mmCIF file of C-alpha atoms and ligand atoms in Angstrom:
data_model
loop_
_atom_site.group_PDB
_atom_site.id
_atom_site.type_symbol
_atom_site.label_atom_id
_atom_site.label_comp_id
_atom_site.label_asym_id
_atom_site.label_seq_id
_atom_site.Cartn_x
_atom_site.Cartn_y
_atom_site.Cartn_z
ATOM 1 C CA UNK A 1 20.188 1.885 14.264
ATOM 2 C CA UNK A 2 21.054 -1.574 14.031
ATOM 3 C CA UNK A 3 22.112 -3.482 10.702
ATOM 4 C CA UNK A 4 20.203 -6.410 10.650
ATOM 5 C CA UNK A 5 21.678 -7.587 6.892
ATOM 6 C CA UNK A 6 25.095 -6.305 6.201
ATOM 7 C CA UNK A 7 27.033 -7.638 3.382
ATOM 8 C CA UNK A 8 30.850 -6.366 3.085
ATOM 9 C CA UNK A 9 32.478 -6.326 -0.285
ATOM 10 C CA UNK A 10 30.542 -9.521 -1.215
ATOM 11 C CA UNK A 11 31.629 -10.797 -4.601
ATOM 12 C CA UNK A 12 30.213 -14.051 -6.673
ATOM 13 C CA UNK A 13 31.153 -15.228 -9.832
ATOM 14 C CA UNK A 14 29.636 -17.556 -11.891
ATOM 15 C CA UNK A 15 32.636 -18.949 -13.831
ATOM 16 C CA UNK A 16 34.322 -15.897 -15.752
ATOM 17 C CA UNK A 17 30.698 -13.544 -14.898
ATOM 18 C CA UNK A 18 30.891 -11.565 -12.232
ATOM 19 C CA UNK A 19 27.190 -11.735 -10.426
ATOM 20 C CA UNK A 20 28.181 -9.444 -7.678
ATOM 21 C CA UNK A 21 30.721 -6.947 -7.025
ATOM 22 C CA UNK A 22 32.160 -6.061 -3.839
ATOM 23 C CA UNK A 23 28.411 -5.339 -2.578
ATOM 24 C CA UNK A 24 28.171 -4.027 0.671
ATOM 25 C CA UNK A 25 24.767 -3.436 1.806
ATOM 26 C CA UNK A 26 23.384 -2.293 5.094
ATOM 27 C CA UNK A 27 19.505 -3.191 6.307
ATOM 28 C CA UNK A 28 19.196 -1.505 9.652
ATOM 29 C CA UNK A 29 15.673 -2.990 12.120
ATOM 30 C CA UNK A 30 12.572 -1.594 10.899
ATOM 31 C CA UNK A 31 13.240 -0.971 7.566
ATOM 32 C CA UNK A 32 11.270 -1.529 4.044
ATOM 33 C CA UNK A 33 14.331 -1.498 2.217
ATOM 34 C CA UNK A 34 13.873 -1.737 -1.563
ATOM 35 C CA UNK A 35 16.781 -2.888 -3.751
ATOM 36 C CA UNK A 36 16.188 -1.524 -6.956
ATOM 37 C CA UNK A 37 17.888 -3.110 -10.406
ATOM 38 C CA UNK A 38 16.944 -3.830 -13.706
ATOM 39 C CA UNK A 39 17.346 -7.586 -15.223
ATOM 40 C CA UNK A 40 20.218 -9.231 -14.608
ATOM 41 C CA UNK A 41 21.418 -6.708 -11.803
ATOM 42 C CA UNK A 42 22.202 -9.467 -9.117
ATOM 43 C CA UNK A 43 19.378 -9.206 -7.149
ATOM 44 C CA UNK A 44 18.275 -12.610 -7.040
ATOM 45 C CA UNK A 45 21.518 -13.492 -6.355
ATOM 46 C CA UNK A 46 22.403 -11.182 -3.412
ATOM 47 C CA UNK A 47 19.279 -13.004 -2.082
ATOM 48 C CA UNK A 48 20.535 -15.948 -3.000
ATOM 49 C CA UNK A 49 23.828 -15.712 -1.465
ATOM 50 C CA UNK A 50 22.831 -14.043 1.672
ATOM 51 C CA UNK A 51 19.847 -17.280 2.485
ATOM 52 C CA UNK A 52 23.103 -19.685 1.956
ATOM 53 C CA UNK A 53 21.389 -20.931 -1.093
ATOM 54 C CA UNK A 54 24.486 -20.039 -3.288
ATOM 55 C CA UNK A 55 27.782 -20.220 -2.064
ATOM 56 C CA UNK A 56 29.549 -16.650 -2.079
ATOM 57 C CA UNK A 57 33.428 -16.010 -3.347
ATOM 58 C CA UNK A 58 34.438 -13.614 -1.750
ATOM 59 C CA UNK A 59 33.402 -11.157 0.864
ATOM 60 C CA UNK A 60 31.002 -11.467 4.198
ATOM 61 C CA UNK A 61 27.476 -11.662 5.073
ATOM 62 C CA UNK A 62 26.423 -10.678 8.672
ATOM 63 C CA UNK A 63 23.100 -11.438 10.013
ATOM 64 C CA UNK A 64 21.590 -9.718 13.171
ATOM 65 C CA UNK A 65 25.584 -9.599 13.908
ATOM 66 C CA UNK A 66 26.320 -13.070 12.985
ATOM 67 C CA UNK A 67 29.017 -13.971 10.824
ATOM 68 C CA UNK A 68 30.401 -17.591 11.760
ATOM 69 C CA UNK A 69 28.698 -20.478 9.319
ATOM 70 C CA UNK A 70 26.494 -22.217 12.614
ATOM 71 C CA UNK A 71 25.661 -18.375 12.924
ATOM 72 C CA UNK A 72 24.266 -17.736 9.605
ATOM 73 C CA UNK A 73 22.121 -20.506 9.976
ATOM 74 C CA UNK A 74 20.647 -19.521 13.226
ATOM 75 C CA UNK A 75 19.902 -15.986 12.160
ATOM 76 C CA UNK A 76 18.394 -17.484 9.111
ATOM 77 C CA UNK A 77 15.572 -18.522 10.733
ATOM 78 C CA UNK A 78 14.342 -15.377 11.818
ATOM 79 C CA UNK A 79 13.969 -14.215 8.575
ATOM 80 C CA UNK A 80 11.213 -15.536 5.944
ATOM 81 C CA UNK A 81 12.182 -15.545 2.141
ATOM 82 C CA UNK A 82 10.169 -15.549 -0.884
ATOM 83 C CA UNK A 83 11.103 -16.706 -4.242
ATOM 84 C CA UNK A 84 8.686 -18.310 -6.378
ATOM 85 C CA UNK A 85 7.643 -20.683 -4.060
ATOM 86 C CA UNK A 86 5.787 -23.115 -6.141
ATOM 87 C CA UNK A 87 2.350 -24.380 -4.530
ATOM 88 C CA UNK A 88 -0.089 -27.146 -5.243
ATOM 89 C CA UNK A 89 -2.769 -25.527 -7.879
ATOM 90 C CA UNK A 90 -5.804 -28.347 -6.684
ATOM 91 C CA UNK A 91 -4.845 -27.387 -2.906
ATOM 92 C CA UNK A 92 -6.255 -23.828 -1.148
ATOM 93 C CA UNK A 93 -4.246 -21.680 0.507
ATOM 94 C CA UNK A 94 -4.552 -23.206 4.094
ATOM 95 C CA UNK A 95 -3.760 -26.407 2.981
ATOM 96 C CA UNK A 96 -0.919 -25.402 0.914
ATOM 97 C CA UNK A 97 0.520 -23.820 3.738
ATOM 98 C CA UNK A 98 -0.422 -26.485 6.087
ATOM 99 C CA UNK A 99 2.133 -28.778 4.067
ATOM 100 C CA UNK A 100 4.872 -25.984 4.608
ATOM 101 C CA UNK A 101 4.087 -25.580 7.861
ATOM 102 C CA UNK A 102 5.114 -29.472 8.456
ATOM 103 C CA UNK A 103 8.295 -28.748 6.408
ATOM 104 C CA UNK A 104 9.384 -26.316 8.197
ATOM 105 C CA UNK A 105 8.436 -28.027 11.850
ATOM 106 C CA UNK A 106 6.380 -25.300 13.261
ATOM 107 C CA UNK A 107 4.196 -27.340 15.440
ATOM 108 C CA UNK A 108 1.722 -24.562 16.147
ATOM 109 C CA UNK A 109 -1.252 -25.292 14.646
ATOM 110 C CA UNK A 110 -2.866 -21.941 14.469
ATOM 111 C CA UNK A 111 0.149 -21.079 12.568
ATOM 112 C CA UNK A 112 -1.434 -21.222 8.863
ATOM 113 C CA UNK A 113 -4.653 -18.829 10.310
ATOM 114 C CA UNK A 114 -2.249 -16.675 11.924
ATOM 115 C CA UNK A 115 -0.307 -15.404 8.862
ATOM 116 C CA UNK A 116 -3.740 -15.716 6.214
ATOM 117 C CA UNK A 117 -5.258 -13.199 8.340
ATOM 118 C CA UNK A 118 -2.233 -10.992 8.327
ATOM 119 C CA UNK A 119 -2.296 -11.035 4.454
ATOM 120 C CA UNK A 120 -5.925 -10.961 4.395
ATOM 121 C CA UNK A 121 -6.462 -14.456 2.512
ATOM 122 C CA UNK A 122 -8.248 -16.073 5.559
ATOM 123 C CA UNK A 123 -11.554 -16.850 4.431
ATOM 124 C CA UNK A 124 -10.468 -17.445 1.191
ATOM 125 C CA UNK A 125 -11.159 -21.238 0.210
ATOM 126 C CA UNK A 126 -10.970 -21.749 -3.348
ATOM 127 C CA UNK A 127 -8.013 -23.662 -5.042
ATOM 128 C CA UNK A 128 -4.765 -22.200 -5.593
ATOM 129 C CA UNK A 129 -4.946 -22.323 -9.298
ATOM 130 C CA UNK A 130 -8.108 -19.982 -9.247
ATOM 131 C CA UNK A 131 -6.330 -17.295 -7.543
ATOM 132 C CA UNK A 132 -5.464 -13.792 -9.053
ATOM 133 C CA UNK A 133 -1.598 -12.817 -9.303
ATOM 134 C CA UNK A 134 -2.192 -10.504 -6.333
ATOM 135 C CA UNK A 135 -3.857 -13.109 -3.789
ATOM 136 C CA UNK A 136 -0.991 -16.054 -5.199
ATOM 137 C CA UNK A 137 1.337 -12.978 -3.945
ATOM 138 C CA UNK A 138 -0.025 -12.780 -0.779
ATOM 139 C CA UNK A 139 -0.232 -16.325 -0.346
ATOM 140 C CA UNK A 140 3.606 -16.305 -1.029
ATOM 141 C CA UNK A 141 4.209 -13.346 2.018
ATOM 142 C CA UNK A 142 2.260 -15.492 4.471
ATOM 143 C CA UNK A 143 4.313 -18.829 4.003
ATOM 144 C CA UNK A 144 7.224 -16.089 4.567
ATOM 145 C CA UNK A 145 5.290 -14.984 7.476
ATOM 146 C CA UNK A 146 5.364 -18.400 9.373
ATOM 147 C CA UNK A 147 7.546 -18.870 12.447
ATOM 148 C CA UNK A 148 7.450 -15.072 13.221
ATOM 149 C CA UNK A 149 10.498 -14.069 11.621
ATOM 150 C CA UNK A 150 12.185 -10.288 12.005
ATOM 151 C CA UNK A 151 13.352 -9.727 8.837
ATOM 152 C CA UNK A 152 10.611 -10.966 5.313
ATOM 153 C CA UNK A 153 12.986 -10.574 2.088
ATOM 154 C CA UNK A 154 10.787 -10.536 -1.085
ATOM 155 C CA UNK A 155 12.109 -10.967 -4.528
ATOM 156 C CA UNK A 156 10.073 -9.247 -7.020
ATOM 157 C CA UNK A 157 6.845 -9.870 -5.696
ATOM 158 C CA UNK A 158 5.396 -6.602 -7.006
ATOM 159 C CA UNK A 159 5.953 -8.253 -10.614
ATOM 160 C CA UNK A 160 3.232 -8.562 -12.732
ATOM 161 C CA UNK A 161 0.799 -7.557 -9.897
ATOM 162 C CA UNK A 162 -1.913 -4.461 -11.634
ATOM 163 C CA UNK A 163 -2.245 -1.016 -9.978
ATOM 164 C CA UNK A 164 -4.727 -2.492 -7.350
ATOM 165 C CA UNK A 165 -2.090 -5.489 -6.409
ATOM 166 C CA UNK A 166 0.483 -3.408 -5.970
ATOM 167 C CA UNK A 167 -1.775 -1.258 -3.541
ATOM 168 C CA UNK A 168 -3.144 -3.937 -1.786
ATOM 169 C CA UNK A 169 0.318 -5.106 -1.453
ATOM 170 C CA UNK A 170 2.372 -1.993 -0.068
ATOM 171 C CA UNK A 171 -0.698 -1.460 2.595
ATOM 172 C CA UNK A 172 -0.179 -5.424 3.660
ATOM 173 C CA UNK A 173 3.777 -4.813 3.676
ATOM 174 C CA UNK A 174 3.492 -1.033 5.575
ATOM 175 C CA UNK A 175 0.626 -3.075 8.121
ATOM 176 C CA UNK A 176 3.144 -5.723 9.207
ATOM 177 C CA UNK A 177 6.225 -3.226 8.953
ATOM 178 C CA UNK A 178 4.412 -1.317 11.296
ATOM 179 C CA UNK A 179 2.147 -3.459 13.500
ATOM 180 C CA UNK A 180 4.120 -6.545 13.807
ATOM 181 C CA UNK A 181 7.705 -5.122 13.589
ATOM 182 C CA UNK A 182 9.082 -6.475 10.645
ATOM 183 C CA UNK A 183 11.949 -5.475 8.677
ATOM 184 C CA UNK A 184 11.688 -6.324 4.572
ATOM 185 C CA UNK A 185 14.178 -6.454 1.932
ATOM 186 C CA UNK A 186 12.113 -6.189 -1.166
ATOM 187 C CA UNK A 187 13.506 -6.110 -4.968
ATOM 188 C CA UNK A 188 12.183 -4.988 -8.371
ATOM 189 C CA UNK A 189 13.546 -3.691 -11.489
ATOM 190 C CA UNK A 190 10.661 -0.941 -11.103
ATOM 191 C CA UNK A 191 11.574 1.763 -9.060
ATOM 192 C CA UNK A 192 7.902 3.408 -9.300
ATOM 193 C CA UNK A 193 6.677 0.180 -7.735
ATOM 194 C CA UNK A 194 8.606 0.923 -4.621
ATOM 195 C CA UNK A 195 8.777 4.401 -4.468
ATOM 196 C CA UNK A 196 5.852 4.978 -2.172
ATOM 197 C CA UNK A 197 6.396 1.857 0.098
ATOM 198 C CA UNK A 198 10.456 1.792 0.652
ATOM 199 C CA UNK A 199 11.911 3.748 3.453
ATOM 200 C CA UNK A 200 15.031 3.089 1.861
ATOM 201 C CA UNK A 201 16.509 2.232 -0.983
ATOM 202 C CA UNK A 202 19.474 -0.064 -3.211
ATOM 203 C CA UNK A 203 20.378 0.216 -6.536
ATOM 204 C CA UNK A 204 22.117 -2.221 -7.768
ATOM 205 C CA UNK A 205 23.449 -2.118 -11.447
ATOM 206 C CA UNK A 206 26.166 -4.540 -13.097
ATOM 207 C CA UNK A 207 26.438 -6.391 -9.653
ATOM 208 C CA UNK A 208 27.531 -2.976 -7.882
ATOM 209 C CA UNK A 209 25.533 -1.510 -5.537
ATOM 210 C CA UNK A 210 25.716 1.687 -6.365
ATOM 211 C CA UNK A 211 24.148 3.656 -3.515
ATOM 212 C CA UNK A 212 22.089 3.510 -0.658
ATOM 213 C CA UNK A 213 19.758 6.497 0.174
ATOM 214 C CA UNK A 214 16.811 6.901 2.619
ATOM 215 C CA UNK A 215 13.656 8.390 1.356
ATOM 216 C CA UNK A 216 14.218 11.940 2.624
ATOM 217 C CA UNK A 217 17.462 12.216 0.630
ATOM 218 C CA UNK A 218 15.949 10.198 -2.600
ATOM 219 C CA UNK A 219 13.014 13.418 -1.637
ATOM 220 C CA UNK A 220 15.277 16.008 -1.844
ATOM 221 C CA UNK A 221 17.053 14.977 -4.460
ATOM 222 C CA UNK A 222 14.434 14.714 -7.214
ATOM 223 C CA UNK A 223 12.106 17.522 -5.468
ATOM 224 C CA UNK A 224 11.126 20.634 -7.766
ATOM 225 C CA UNK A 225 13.906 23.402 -7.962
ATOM 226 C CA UNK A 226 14.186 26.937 -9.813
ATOM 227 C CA UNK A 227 17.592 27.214 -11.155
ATOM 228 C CA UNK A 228 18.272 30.990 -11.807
ATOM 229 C CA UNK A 229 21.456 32.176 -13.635
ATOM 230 C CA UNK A 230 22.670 35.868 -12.584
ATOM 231 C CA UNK A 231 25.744 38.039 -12.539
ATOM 232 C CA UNK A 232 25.786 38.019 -8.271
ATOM 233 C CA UNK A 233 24.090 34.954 -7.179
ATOM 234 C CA UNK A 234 24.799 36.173 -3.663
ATOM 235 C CA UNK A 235 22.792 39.080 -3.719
ATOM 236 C CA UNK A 236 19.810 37.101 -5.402
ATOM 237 C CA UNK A 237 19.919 35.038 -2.634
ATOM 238 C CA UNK A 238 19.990 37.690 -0.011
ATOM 239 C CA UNK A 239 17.078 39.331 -1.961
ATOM 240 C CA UNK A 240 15.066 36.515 -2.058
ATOM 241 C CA UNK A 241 15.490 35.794 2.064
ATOM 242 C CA UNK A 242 13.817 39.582 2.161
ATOM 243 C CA UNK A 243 11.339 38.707 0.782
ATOM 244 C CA UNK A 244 10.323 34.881 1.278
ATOM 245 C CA UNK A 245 10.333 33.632 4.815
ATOM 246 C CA UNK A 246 12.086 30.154 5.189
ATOM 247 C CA UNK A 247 13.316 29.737 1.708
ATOM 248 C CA UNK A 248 15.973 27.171 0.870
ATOM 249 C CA UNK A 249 18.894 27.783 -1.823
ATOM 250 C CA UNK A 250 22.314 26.741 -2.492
ATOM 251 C CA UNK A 251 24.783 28.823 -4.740
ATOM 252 C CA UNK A 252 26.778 27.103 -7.219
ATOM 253 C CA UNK A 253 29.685 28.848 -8.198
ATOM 254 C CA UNK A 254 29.649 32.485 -8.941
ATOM 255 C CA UNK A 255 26.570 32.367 -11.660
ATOM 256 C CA UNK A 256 23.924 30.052 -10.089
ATOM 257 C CA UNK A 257 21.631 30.333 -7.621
ATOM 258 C CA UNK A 258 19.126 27.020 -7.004
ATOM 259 C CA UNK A 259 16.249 27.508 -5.358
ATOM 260 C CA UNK A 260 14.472 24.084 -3.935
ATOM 261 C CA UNK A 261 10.590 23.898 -4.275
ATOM 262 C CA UNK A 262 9.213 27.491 -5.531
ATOM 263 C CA UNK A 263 8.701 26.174 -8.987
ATOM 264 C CA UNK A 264 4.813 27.737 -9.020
ATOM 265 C CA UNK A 265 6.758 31.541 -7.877
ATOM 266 C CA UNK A 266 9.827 31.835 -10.828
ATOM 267 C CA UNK A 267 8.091 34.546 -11.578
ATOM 268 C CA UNK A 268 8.321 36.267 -8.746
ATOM 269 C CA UNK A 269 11.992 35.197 -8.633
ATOM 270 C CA UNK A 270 12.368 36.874 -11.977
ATOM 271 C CA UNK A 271 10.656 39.950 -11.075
ATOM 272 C CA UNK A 272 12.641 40.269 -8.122
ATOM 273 C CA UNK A 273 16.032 39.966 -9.834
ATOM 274 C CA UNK A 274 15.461 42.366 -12.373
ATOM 275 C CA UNK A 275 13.755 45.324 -10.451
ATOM 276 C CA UNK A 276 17.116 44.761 -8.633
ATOM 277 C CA UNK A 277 19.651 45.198 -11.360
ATOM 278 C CA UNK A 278 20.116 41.862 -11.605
ATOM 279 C CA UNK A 279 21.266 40.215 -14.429
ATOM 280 C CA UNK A 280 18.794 37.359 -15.746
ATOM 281 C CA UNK A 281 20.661 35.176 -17.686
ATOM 282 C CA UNK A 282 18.423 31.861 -17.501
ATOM 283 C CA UNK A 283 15.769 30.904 -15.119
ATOM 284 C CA UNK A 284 14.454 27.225 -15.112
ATOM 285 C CA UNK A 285 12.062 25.114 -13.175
ATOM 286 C CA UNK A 286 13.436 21.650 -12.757
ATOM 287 C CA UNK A 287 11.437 18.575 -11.565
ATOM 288 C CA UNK A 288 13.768 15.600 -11.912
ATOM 289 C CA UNK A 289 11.342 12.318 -11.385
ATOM 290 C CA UNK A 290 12.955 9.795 -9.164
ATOM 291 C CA UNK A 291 12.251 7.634 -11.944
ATOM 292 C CA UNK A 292 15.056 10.175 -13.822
ATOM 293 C CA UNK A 293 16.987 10.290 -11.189
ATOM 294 C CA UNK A 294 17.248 6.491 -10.966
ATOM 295 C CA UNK A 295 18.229 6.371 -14.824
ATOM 296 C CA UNK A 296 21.098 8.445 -14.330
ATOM 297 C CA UNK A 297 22.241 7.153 -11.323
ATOM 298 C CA UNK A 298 22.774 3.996 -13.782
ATOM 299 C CA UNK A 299 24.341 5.516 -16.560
ATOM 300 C CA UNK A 300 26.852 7.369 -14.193
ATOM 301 C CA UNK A 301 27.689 4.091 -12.589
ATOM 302 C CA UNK A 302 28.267 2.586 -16.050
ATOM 303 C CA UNK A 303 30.876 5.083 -16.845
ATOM 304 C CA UNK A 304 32.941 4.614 -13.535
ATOM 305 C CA UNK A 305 32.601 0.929 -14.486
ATOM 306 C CA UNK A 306 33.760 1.141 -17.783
HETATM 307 N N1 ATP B 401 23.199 -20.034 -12.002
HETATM 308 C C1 ATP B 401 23.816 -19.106 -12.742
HETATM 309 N N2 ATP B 401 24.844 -19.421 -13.563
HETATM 310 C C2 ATP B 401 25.484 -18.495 -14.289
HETATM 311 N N3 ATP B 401 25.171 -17.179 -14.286
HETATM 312 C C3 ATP B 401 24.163 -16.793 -13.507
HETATM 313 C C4 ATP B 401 23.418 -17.709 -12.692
HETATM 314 N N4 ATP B 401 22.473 -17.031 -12.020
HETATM 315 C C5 ATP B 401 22.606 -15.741 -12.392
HETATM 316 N N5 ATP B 401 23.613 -15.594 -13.275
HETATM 317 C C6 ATP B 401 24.056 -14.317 -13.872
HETATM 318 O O1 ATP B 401 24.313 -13.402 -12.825
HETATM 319 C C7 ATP B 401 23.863 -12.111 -13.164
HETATM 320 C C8 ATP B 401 22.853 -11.606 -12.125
HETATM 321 O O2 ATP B 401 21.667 -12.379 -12.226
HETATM 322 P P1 ATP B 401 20.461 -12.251 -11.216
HETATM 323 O O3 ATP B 401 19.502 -13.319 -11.538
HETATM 324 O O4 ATP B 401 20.991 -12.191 -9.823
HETATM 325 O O5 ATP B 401 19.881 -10.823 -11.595
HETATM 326 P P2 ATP B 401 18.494 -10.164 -11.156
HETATM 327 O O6 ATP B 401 18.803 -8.783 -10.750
HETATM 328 O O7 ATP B 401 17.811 -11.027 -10.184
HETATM 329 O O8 ATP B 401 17.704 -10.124 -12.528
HETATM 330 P P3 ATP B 401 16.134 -10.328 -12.836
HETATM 331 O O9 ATP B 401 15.501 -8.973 -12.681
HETATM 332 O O10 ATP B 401 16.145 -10.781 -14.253
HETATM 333 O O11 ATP B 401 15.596 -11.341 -11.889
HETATM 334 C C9 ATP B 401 23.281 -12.220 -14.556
HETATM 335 O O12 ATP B 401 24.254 -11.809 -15.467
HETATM 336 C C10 ATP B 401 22.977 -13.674 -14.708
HETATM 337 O O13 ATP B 401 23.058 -14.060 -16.046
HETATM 338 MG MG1 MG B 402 15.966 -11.926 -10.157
#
């Protein structure tokens, strides 16, 4: 699949500080690619860098391919970013986005209908300042929305938003991902917030980017397991392939046998080991939250750091 943002070992500094880190990230067409990091990670400054609204130090920024400066700039206009645009409270949404619509030159006049349907905000004609958090939100994705980019990069715009925001949001953001083809970069320093919407994901910590994983492997990796500790992990294993159909283990070492899903049969597991001559040392159910997983991931990469 094609990388539509790619960053390679892109560094800024602010003075002595160190913003970001030799960050190479990867975005490939059709994603909803959440970069995850808590305050102060660099994400509004990755974003920064890669719109050319910060200059970078070091490194390279590629978009759709593009790499030369007159590039950059083309392939900037197929992509719509949000930051905290700031609107006129007394205005409603149409006319707000009528005055960006000038700004930006899109001469289509249907333009500001267009994307307020596609965030749902159409017949909506009260003044700015009246809105809720949610609809200012959505207000912000359709001024993104103008000019039909490819690629909508959204910083934060989940913060703040209440349980019903953020699931109006992610069925807006999964609508246009899916219906209209676009790509987003989203961040937050709440993983939960992206965790059902992201088919990828970032985390960023300290500036580094610490890994990239797609939501199968971020599945795997925090789905429920039975760890079971025996004398002859190998025959446990073959055991249990007797007797369940399609199960999936790996053996660690010569003592430990982990079993993936299962959790609601370790007693089975337990019988089965011991009516075998099996030794039982320790058998655990793990469920590691991604939420967990994402906390460790962090303090692991502030060790190699250190
Ligand atoms: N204009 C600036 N001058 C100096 N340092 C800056 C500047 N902008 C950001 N920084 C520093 O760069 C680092 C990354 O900041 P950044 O705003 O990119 O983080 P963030 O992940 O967006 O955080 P938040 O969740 O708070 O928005 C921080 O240490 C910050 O203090
Ligand atoms: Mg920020």
């Amino acid at each position: 699949m094609e990388n539509l943002i790619e960053t390679v070992n892109l560094t800024k500094r602010y003075n002595r500080s160190v913003a970001l880190d030799d960050v190479s990230i990867h975005v490939r067409q059709g994603e909803i690619y959440g970069l995850i990091g808590k305050n102060g990670a660099g994400k509004s400054t990755l974003f920064k860098t890669m719109m050319g609204l910060a200059p970078k130090t070091s490194g390279e920024i590629k978009l759709f391919g593009e790499t030369s400066s007159s590039g950059l700039d083309h392939a900037r206009q197929r992509m719509g970013f949000m930051m905290g645009a700031s609107f006129f409270p007394y205005l409603s949404a149409s006319e707000n986005l009528e005055y960006f619509r000038r700004l930006k030159g899109i001469s289509d006049k249907n333009e500001v209908h267009r994307v307020l349907k596609l965030v749902e905000m159409d017949s909506v004609k009260k003044p700015f300042k009246s809105f809720s958090l949610g609809m200012k939100q959505r207000v912000s994705i359709a001024n993104a929305l103008m000019g039909y980019p490819d690629v909508i990069v959204l910083d934060e715009p989940i913060n703040g938003l209440d349980p019903q925001g953020i699931a109006d949001f992610r069925r807006i953001v999964q609508k246009l991902n899916k219906e209209n083809k676009i790509t987003f970069l989203i961040s937050s320093h709440i993983l939960g917030e992206l965790e059902l919407m992201a088919t990828r994901f970032g985390f960023i910590h300290d500036g580094k980017l610490i890994e990239e994983l797609n939501r199968e492997t971020v599945r795997k990796k925090t789905e429920e397991k039975v760890l079971v500790k025996t004398d002859d992990p190998k025959k446990a294993a073959y055991l249990l392939e007797q007797q369940f159909d399609g199960v999936e283990y790996i053996i660690n070492g010569d003592k430990e046998l982990v079993v993936s899903k299962m959790t609601d049969q370790s007693d089975e597991i337990a019988k089965l080991m011991v009516t075998n001559d099996l030794k039982l040392y320790k058998l655990i159910t793990q469920e590691i939250s991604i939420q967990d997983y994402y906390l460790n991931l962090i303090a692991k990469g502030g060790t190699q750091r250190a």
